[in-house]
Tab-separated table of C-alpha atoms and ligand atoms in Angstrom:
chain	number	residue	atom	x	y	z
A	220	MET	CA	162.017	187.966	186.958
A	221	THR	CA	160.585	185.496	190.047
A	222	LEU	CA	158.613	186.885	193.005
A	223	PRO	CA	160.258	185.724	196.117
A	224	ILE	CA	159.465	184.193	198.883
A	225	PHE	CA	157.960	186.490	201.489
A	226	GLN	CA	158.290	183.830	204.542
A	227	SER	CA	157.030	186.328	207.294
A	228	ALA	CA	154.081	186.414	208.863
A	229	THR	CA	153.977	189.955	209.963
A	230	PHE	CA	155.057	192.873	208.794
A	231	GLU	CA	156.002	196.381	209.794
A	232	TRP	CA	153.157	198.272	210.940
A	233	SER	CA	152.577	201.456	208.286
A	234	GLY	CA	150.707	203.719	210.177
A	235	THR	CA	147.484	202.269	208.972
A	236	THR	CA	144.228	202.098	211.638
A	237	ASP	CA	142.046	199.751	210.007
A	238	TYR	CA	142.522	196.097	211.423
A	239	HIS	CA	142.071	194.223	208.003
A	240	GLU	CA	144.860	196.862	206.451
A	241	ILE	CA	147.578	195.468	208.999
A	242	ARG	CA	150.055	193.220	207.178
A	243	TYR	CA	149.797	189.524	208.471
A	244	GLY	CA	149.640	186.291	207.028
A	245	ARG	CA	145.875	185.139	207.853
A	246	LEU	CA	144.528	188.403	206.362
A	247	SER	CA	145.988	187.468	202.664
A	248	ASN	CA	147.768	190.689	202.180
A	249	THR	CA	151.529	189.632	201.969
A	250	PRO	CA	153.340	190.279	198.620
A	251	ASN	CA	152.914	187.011	197.585
A	252	HIS	CA	149.229	187.434	197.950
A	253	VAL	CA	149.038	190.410	196.418
A	254	ALA	CA	150.932	189.300	193.048
A	255	LEU	CA	148.433	186.191	192.567
A	256	HIS	CA	145.640	188.265	193.050
A	257	ASP	CA	146.024	190.435	190.587
A	258	LYS	CA	146.835	187.890	188.134
A	259	LEU	CA	144.395	185.610	188.930
A	260	ALA	CA	141.716	188.384	188.526
A	261	ASP	CA	143.183	188.984	185.185
A	262	ILE	CA	143.505	185.804	183.127
A	263	GLU	CA	139.724	185.095	184.380
A	264	SER	CA	138.942	188.819	182.785
A	265	ALA	CA	137.515	189.677	186.698
A	266	GLU	CA	137.726	192.552	189.387
A	267	ALA	CA	139.222	191.097	191.824
A	268	ALA	CA	140.335	187.502	193.325
A	269	LEU	CA	141.886	185.721	196.533
A	270	VAL	CA	143.570	182.429	197.178
A	271	ALA	CA	142.747	179.788	199.641
A	272	SER	CA	144.167	177.345	201.455
A	273	SER	CA	142.008	174.758	199.239
A	274	GLY	CA	139.413	174.613	196.760
A	275	MET	CA	136.848	173.144	199.548
A	276	ALA	CA	137.887	176.326	201.380
A	277	ALA	CA	137.024	178.822	198.916
A	278	ILE	CA	134.094	177.202	198.569
A	279	SER	CA	133.088	177.003	201.757
A	280	THR	CA	134.088	180.229	202.737
A	281	SER	CA	132.166	181.687	199.543
A	282	LEU	CA	128.919	179.574	200.356
A	283	LEU	CA	129.145	181.157	203.583
A	284	THR	CA	129.789	185.109	203.131
A	285	VAL	CA	126.109	184.906	201.070
A	286	LEU	CA	124.074	182.214	203.378
A	287	SER	CA	122.922	182.684	206.514
A	288	ALA	CA	120.206	180.765	208.833
A	289	GLY	CA	116.658	180.940	206.576
A	290	ASP	CA	118.103	181.323	203.824
A	291	HIS	CA	117.891	179.085	200.636
A	292	LEU	CA	120.209	177.905	197.935
A	293	LEU	CA	119.714	176.268	194.379
A	294	ALA	CA	122.666	174.128	193.070
A	295	GLN	CA	123.257	171.817	190.551
A	296	ASN	CA	122.383	168.327	191.351
A	297	VAL	CA	125.970	166.807	190.155
A	298	LEU	CA	128.890	168.375	192.264
A	299	TYR	CA	132.311	167.679	192.934
A	300	GLY	CA	132.007	164.765	196.124
A	301	GLY	CA	133.248	167.692	198.946
A	302	THR	CA	130.700	170.435	197.756
A	303	PHE	CA	127.985	167.633	197.375
A	304	ASP	CA	128.492	167.038	201.146
A	305	PHE	CA	128.746	170.276	201.965
A	306	VAL	CA	125.766	172.044	200.922
A	307	THR	CA	123.529	168.667	201.555
A	308	LYS	CA	124.919	168.154	205.058
A	309	ASP	CA	126.857	170.809	206.384
A	310	LEU	CA	124.486	173.862	205.299
A	311	PRO	CA	121.283	171.953	206.878
A	312	SER	CA	122.816	171.395	209.634
A	313	TRP	CA	123.159	175.285	209.961
A	314	GLY	CA	119.567	176.032	208.810
A	315	ILE	CA	120.449	176.922	204.962
A	316	GLU	CA	117.855	174.662	203.249
A	317	VAL	CA	118.850	173.611	199.987
A	318	ASP	CA	117.419	172.324	196.570
A	319	LEU	CA	119.222	170.432	193.771
A	320	VAL	CA	118.137	170.880	190.408
A	321	ASP	CA	119.240	169.661	186.590
A	322	GLY	CA	121.821	172.061	184.829
A	323	HIS	CA	120.095	171.586	181.867
A	324	ASP	CA	116.234	172.274	182.891
A	325	PRO	CA	115.535	176.280	183.398
A	326	GLU	CA	111.803	175.230	184.042
A	327	GLU	CA	113.230	173.835	187.305
A	328	TRP	CA	114.849	176.160	188.429
A	329	LYS	CA	111.915	178.436	188.297
A	330	GLU	CA	109.642	175.894	190.076
A	331	LYS	CA	112.411	175.219	193.079
A	332	LEU	CA	112.808	179.082	193.222
A	333	ARG	CA	111.841	180.470	196.845
A	334	PRO	CA	111.455	184.046	198.323
A	335	ASN	CA	114.658	183.351	200.273
A	336	THR	CA	116.463	181.935	197.573
A	337	ARG	CA	120.069	183.575	197.599
A	338	ALA	CA	121.944	181.848	195.574
A	339	PHE	CA	122.222	179.785	192.678
A	340	TYR	CA	125.624	177.387	192.174
A	341	VAL	CA	127.150	174.935	188.896
A	342	GLU	CA	129.674	173.938	187.837
A	343	THR	CA	131.624	174.789	184.582
A	344	ILE	CA	132.240	170.948	183.386
A	345	SER	CA	130.644	168.266	185.826
A	346	ASN	CA	132.577	165.256	186.867
A	347	PRO	CA	132.291	162.360	185.818
A	348	LEU	CA	130.402	162.519	182.578
A	349	MET	CA	132.117	166.061	181.619
A	350	THR	CA	128.767	167.547	180.769
A	351	VAL	CA	127.966	171.341	180.279
A	352	SER	CA	124.321	172.747	180.807
A	353	ASN	CA	122.950	176.347	179.981
A	354	LEU	CA	125.652	178.125	181.566
A	355	ASP	CA	124.752	181.741	180.359
A	356	GLU	CA	121.188	180.742	181.049
A	357	ALA	CA	121.774	180.154	184.677
A	358	ALA	CA	123.955	183.471	185.056
A	359	ARG	CA	120.631	185.339	183.480
A	360	PHE	CA	118.524	183.318	185.548
A	361	ALA	CA	120.422	184.506	188.572
A	362	ARG	CA	120.316	188.168	188.103
A	363	GLU	CA	116.530	188.319	186.840
A	364	HIS	CA	115.868	186.992	190.182
A	365	ASN	CA	118.457	188.622	192.402
A	366	LEU	CA	120.579	185.654	193.129
A	367	LEU	CA	124.176	185.458	193.554
A	368	SER	CA	125.820	183.350	190.622
A	369	PHE	CA	128.776	180.898	191.689
A	370	ILE	CA	130.426	178.520	188.911
A	371	ASP	CA	133.206	175.723	190.023
A	372	ASN	CA	135.506	176.475	187.013
A	373	THR	CA	137.845	173.676	188.232
A	374	PHE	CA	137.422	171.392	185.482
A	375	ALA	CA	137.620	173.982	182.670
A	376	SER	CA	140.296	176.175	183.766
A	377	PRO	CA	140.167	180.249	182.902
A	378	ILE	CA	141.785	179.175	179.156
A	379	ASN	CA	138.571	177.387	178.247
A	380	PHE	CA	135.842	179.575	180.361
A	381	ARG	CA	135.777	182.591	181.962
A	382	PRO	CA	132.862	183.055	184.067
A	383	ALA	CA	132.882	186.826	184.688
A	384	GLU	CA	132.400	187.106	180.998
A	385	HIS	CA	128.871	185.319	180.925
A	386	GLY	CA	128.303	187.165	183.894
A	387	PHE	CA	128.940	185.001	186.776
A	388	ASP	CA	130.033	186.588	190.057
A	389	LEU	CA	132.145	184.353	191.401
A	390	SER	CA	133.989	181.741	189.985
A	391	LEU	CA	135.650	179.312	192.582
A	392	HIS	CA	138.552	177.236	191.714
A	393	SER	CA	140.697	173.933	193.083
A	394	ALA	CA	143.986	175.597	192.281
A	395	THR	CA	145.048	171.824	193.399
A	396	LYS	CA	144.337	171.226	190.009
A	397	TYR	CA	144.776	173.106	186.673
A	398	LEU	CA	145.758	176.529	188.236
A	399	ASN	CA	149.052	174.956	189.851
A	400	GLY	CA	149.460	172.021	187.604
A	401	HIS	CA	152.059	169.941	188.962
A	402	SER	CA	150.110	168.025	191.442
A	403	ASP	CA	152.186	169.316	194.265
A	404	LEU	CA	150.382	171.750	196.591
A	405	ILE	CA	146.678	172.280	197.536
A	406	ALA	CA	144.994	175.351	197.192
A	407	GLY	CA	141.628	177.539	196.322
A	408	ALA	CA	140.861	180.800	194.386
A	409	ILE	CA	137.738	182.884	194.317
A	410	ILE	CA	137.413	185.005	191.290
A	411	GLY	CA	134.992	187.781	190.451
A	412	ARG	CA	133.139	190.910	191.361
A	413	ARG	CA	135.090	192.963	193.726
A	414	GLU	CA	132.188	193.765	196.198
A	415	VAL	CA	131.864	189.798	196.524
A	416	VAL	CA	135.208	188.887	196.754
A	417	ASP	CA	135.518	191.956	199.606
A	418	ARG	CA	133.099	190.241	201.525
A	419	VAL	CA	134.387	186.722	200.966
A	420	LYS	CA	138.030	187.968	202.143
A	421	ILE	CA	136.594	189.191	205.219
A	422	LYS	CA	134.864	185.802	205.872
A	423	LEU	CA	138.206	184.074	204.866
A	424	ASP	CA	139.774	186.346	207.660
A	425	HIS	CA	137.683	184.530	210.431
A	426	LEU	CA	137.578	181.339	209.261
A	427	GLY	CA	141.322	181.253	208.663
A	428	GLY	CA	141.715	179.011	205.590
A	429	SER	CA	144.249	181.409	204.122
A	430	LEU	CA	147.199	180.160	201.544
A	431	ASP	CA	150.965	180.108	203.304
A	432	PRO	CA	153.575	182.097	201.358
A	433	HIS	CA	155.459	179.270	199.789
A	434	ALA	CA	152.242	177.905	198.535
A	435	CYS	CA	151.679	181.315	196.901
A	436	PHE	CA	155.355	180.985	195.515
A	437	LEU	CA	154.434	177.633	193.912
A	438	LEU	CA	150.916	178.619	192.066
A	439	ASN	CA	152.628	181.532	190.625
A	440	ARG	CA	155.120	179.701	189.295
A	441	GLY	CA	152.461	177.059	187.901
A	442	LEU	CA	150.073	179.726	186.484
A	443	LYS	CA	153.258	181.076	184.561
A	444	THR	CA	152.890	177.337	182.197
A	445	LEU	CA	148.586	177.232	182.419
A	446	GLY	CA	148.164	178.632	178.775
A	447	LEU	CA	150.381	176.273	177.239
A	448	ARG	CA	149.833	173.298	179.525
A	449	ILE	CA	145.805	173.627	178.852
A	450	ALA	CA	146.390	173.697	174.908
A	451	TYR	CA	148.728	170.930	175.148
A	452	GLN	CA	145.945	168.828	177.266
A	453	ASN	CA	142.796	169.784	175.092
A	454	ALA	CA	144.458	168.967	172.085
A	455	SER	CA	145.813	165.553	173.774
A	456	ALA	CA	142.366	164.750	175.295
A	457	GLN	CA	140.338	165.346	171.885
A	458	ALA	CA	143.061	163.182	170.660
A	459	LEU	CA	142.896	160.137	172.875
A	460	ALA	CA	139.220	160.851	173.077
A	461	GLU	CA	138.617	159.762	169.621
A	462	ALA	CA	140.774	157.182	169.771
A	463	LEU	CA	139.423	155.362	172.779
A	464	GLU	CA	136.082	155.640	170.582
A	465	SER	CA	137.798	153.893	167.853
A	466	PHE	CA	138.827	150.854	170.504
A	467	ASP	CA	136.833	147.627	170.467
A	468	ARG	CA	136.235	147.217	174.114
A	469	VAL	CA	135.024	150.880	174.726
A	470	ARG	CA	131.243	150.833	175.096
A	471	ALA	CA	131.131	154.695	175.274
A	472	VAL	CA	133.346	157.951	175.611
A	473	HIS	CA	132.558	160.929	177.471
A	474	TYR	CA	134.064	163.943	176.297
A	475	SER	CA	132.152	167.380	174.854
A	476	GLY	CA	134.460	167.703	172.318
A	477	LEU	CA	132.951	164.834	170.620
A	478	PRO	CA	130.120	165.231	168.286
A	479	GLY	CA	128.283	162.422	169.643
A	480	HIS	CA	128.390	163.656	173.590
A	481	ARG	CA	124.993	165.225	174.435
A	482	ASP	CA	126.406	168.826	175.333
A	483	HIS	CA	128.778	168.881	172.379
A	484	GLN	CA	126.864	172.062	171.039
A	485	THR	CA	126.835	173.941	174.076
A	486	ALA	CA	130.057	173.247	174.813
A	487	SER	CA	131.116	174.496	171.774
A	488	ARG	CA	129.444	177.402	171.738
A	489	LEU	CA	130.376	178.289	175.240
A	490	LEU	CA	133.932	176.951	175.794
A	491	ASP	CA	137.399	177.607	174.391
A	492	GLY	CA	138.307	174.182	174.702
A	493	PHE	CA	136.756	170.789	175.844
A	494	GLY	CA	139.199	170.745	178.713
A	495	GLY	CA	141.619	167.532	179.630
A	496	MET	CA	139.049	164.994	181.325
A	497	ILE	CA	137.391	162.146	179.915
A	498	SER	CA	135.276	159.470	181.455
A	499	PHE	CA	134.653	156.472	179.271
A	500	GLU	CA	133.068	152.768	179.575
A	501	ILE	CA	133.877	149.415	179.124
A	502	ASN	CA	132.321	146.176	180.400
A	503	GLY	CA	133.259	144.024	182.654
A	504	SER	CA	132.923	143.090	186.244
A	505	GLY	CA	134.602	145.543	189.101
A	506	ALA	CA	137.528	143.066	188.985
A	507	GLU	CA	138.098	142.928	184.980
A	508	VAL	CA	137.880	146.695	185.182
A	509	GLN	CA	140.385	146.898	187.532
A	510	GLU	CA	142.404	144.590	185.937
A	511	ARG	CA	142.555	146.661	183.236
A	512	ILE	CA	143.903	149.534	184.455
A	513	ASP	CA	146.567	147.763	186.486
A	514	ARG	CA	147.808	147.158	182.681
A	515	LEU	CA	148.427	150.642	181.986
A	516	THR	CA	152.124	151.665	182.337
A	517	ILE	CA	152.001	155.472	181.294
A	518	ALA	CA	148.670	156.528	183.459
A	519	THR	CA	148.503	155.910	187.029
A	520	ASP	CA	145.589	155.010	188.911
A	521	ALA	CA	145.335	157.889	191.609
A	522	PRO	CA	142.392	160.431	192.257
A	523	SER	CA	142.745	163.994	191.815
A	524	LEU	CA	143.456	165.926	188.333
A	525	GLY	CA	145.023	168.807	186.193
A	526	GLY	CA	148.768	167.572	186.944
A	527	PRO	CA	151.360	167.095	184.268
A	528	GLU	CA	150.847	163.095	184.682
A	529	THR	CA	148.227	161.132	183.510
A	530	LEU	CA	146.025	159.780	186.344
A	531	VAL	CA	143.015	157.376	185.910
A	532	THR	CA	140.421	156.498	188.603
A	533	ILE	CA	137.243	154.050	188.634
A	534	PRO	CA	134.548	156.736	189.909
A	535	ALA	CA	132.536	153.802	191.467
A	536	ASN	CA	135.177	153.016	193.813
A	537	THR	CA	136.364	156.762	194.746
A	538	SER	CA	134.626	159.683	194.092
A	539	HIS	CA	131.058	158.125	193.936
A	540	ALA	CA	131.691	154.882	196.275
A	541	GLY	CA	129.586	156.556	198.684
A	542	MET	CA	126.233	155.803	196.178
A	543	THR	CA	124.480	152.707	196.131
A	544	PRO	CA	124.695	150.955	193.128
A	545	GLU	CA	121.134	152.210	192.025
A	546	GLU	CA	122.166	155.456	192.650
A	547	ARG	CA	124.836	155.582	190.571
A	548	LYS	CA	123.078	153.899	187.515
A	549	MET	CA	120.198	156.591	187.775
A	550	SER	CA	123.320	159.734	187.637
A	551	GLY	CA	124.876	157.273	184.613
A	552	ILE	CA	127.739	156.434	186.574
A	553	ALA	CA	128.684	152.738	185.223
A	554	GLY	CA	130.578	150.523	187.167
A	555	GLY	CA	132.960	149.967	184.318
A	556	LEU	CA	133.357	153.974	184.208
A	557	ILE	CA	137.057	155.009	184.097
A	558	ARG	CA	138.137	158.668	184.223
A	559	VAL	CA	141.230	160.305	182.723
A	560	SER	CA	142.774	163.130	183.688
A	561	VAL	CA	145.019	163.889	180.914
A	562	GLY	CA	148.540	164.861	181.606
A	563	LEU	CA	151.991	166.053	179.470
A	564	GLU	CA	152.955	162.833	177.736
A	565	GLY	CA	153.436	162.315	174.401
A	566	THR	CA	149.840	162.125	173.123
A	567	GLN	CA	150.756	158.921	170.386
A	568	ASP	CA	152.351	157.131	173.777
A	569	LEU	CA	149.715	157.641	175.913
A	570	ILE	CA	147.023	156.155	172.700
A	571	ASP	CA	149.338	153.425	172.732
A	572	ASP	CA	149.276	153.016	176.052
A	573	PHE	CA	145.396	152.792	176.469
A	574	ARG	CA	145.264	150.429	173.276
A	575	GLN	CA	147.708	147.892	174.793
A	576	ALA	CA	145.678	148.125	178.323
A	577	LEU	CA	142.531	147.393	176.464
A	578	SER	CA	143.293	144.768	174.039
B	788	PLP	C1	139.356	169.322	193.900
B	788	PLP	C2	138.149	169.751	193.550
B	788	PLP	C3	137.614	170.670	194.793
B	788	PLP	C4	138.174	170.644	195.906
B	788	PLP	O1	139.408	171.105	195.941
B	788	PLP	P1	140.505	170.637	196.835
B	788	PLP	O2	141.747	171.644	196.823
B	788	PLP	O3	140.500	169.493	196.819
B	788	PLP	O4	140.277	171.339	197.980
B	788	PLP	C5	136.403	171.021	194.142
B	788	PLP	N1	135.707	171.042	193.320
B	788	PLP	C6	136.117	170.219	191.773
B	788	PLP	C7	135.571	170.458	190.392
B	788	PLP	C8	137.462	169.742	192.097
B	788	PLP	O5	138.083	168.826	191.085
């Protein structure tokens, strides 16, 4: 009932003459890899999948598969920090041009499109304001203009959104987060059209970002509870978001499951659940906001997300510390903004914890 760990770098030669058919750990084709690939493709209703050594390995390897010097990329302007740096600093240093666009503004996509544009890159739920842009329109736009469409589906998970069903070519995950769900490994996943995944696989063989068999085993185990975890986190986050809205000290709550969120209608149409990520704003100086966080007894002040334990961070001090206060203000990231990754604790316990910390 449990797939063992095949802790072997190499396997007996079976007579094949194709290099990529040789069984060798870096080629991501051991029994642990193959089982995961089948499962990940299945849960996103996609043709094929591939695991990688981290979310950033999945993202960078996929982009480098389809982009070369002289090409142009369109990407959403709000991106995970590592991805933002990769597309705005690394890609241009290799002669690949990038334009950032508003995911809500198809007119701007058209204006920035060029003859050498090869791909369009978006995220399902953006960090830290939990916006959801016109995702099916983005996939359609890419198809119409012969671009490959990429979407980082980490925050939604395959339970809440399956990009292949909306016409995306490739979905990317930090499997470190919800897919594994236990905050005990670093991994990535690439899921989508077989022809594209096969091309990424060859590039991953060369760049070397393969996942080791023990991490494959843990990820395979974590996936067994994905549906249960996400259903619970969706419900718990909704209840916590609603409670936060009622607290005097809270100025704003950003959660697309709330009717007041700018993208509530889009999210209701596209997503099967609004996810486990919330952010909210309180008044006060940086030190005062930190003092409130320190009063939490269940939630822990730590980066990352998607695990069993509720985590909080202040984006202005962590993920978005590289921006100036003015840049943050323009992006809507207030100094008193707190991000929450809702875990698996009792919902009422969590609400009570935030209530006492903010009272
Ligand atoms: C964490 C994260 C990544 C990067 O994944 P790693 O596993 O840390 O390399 C990419 N995208 C999103 C949305 C993330 O949250």
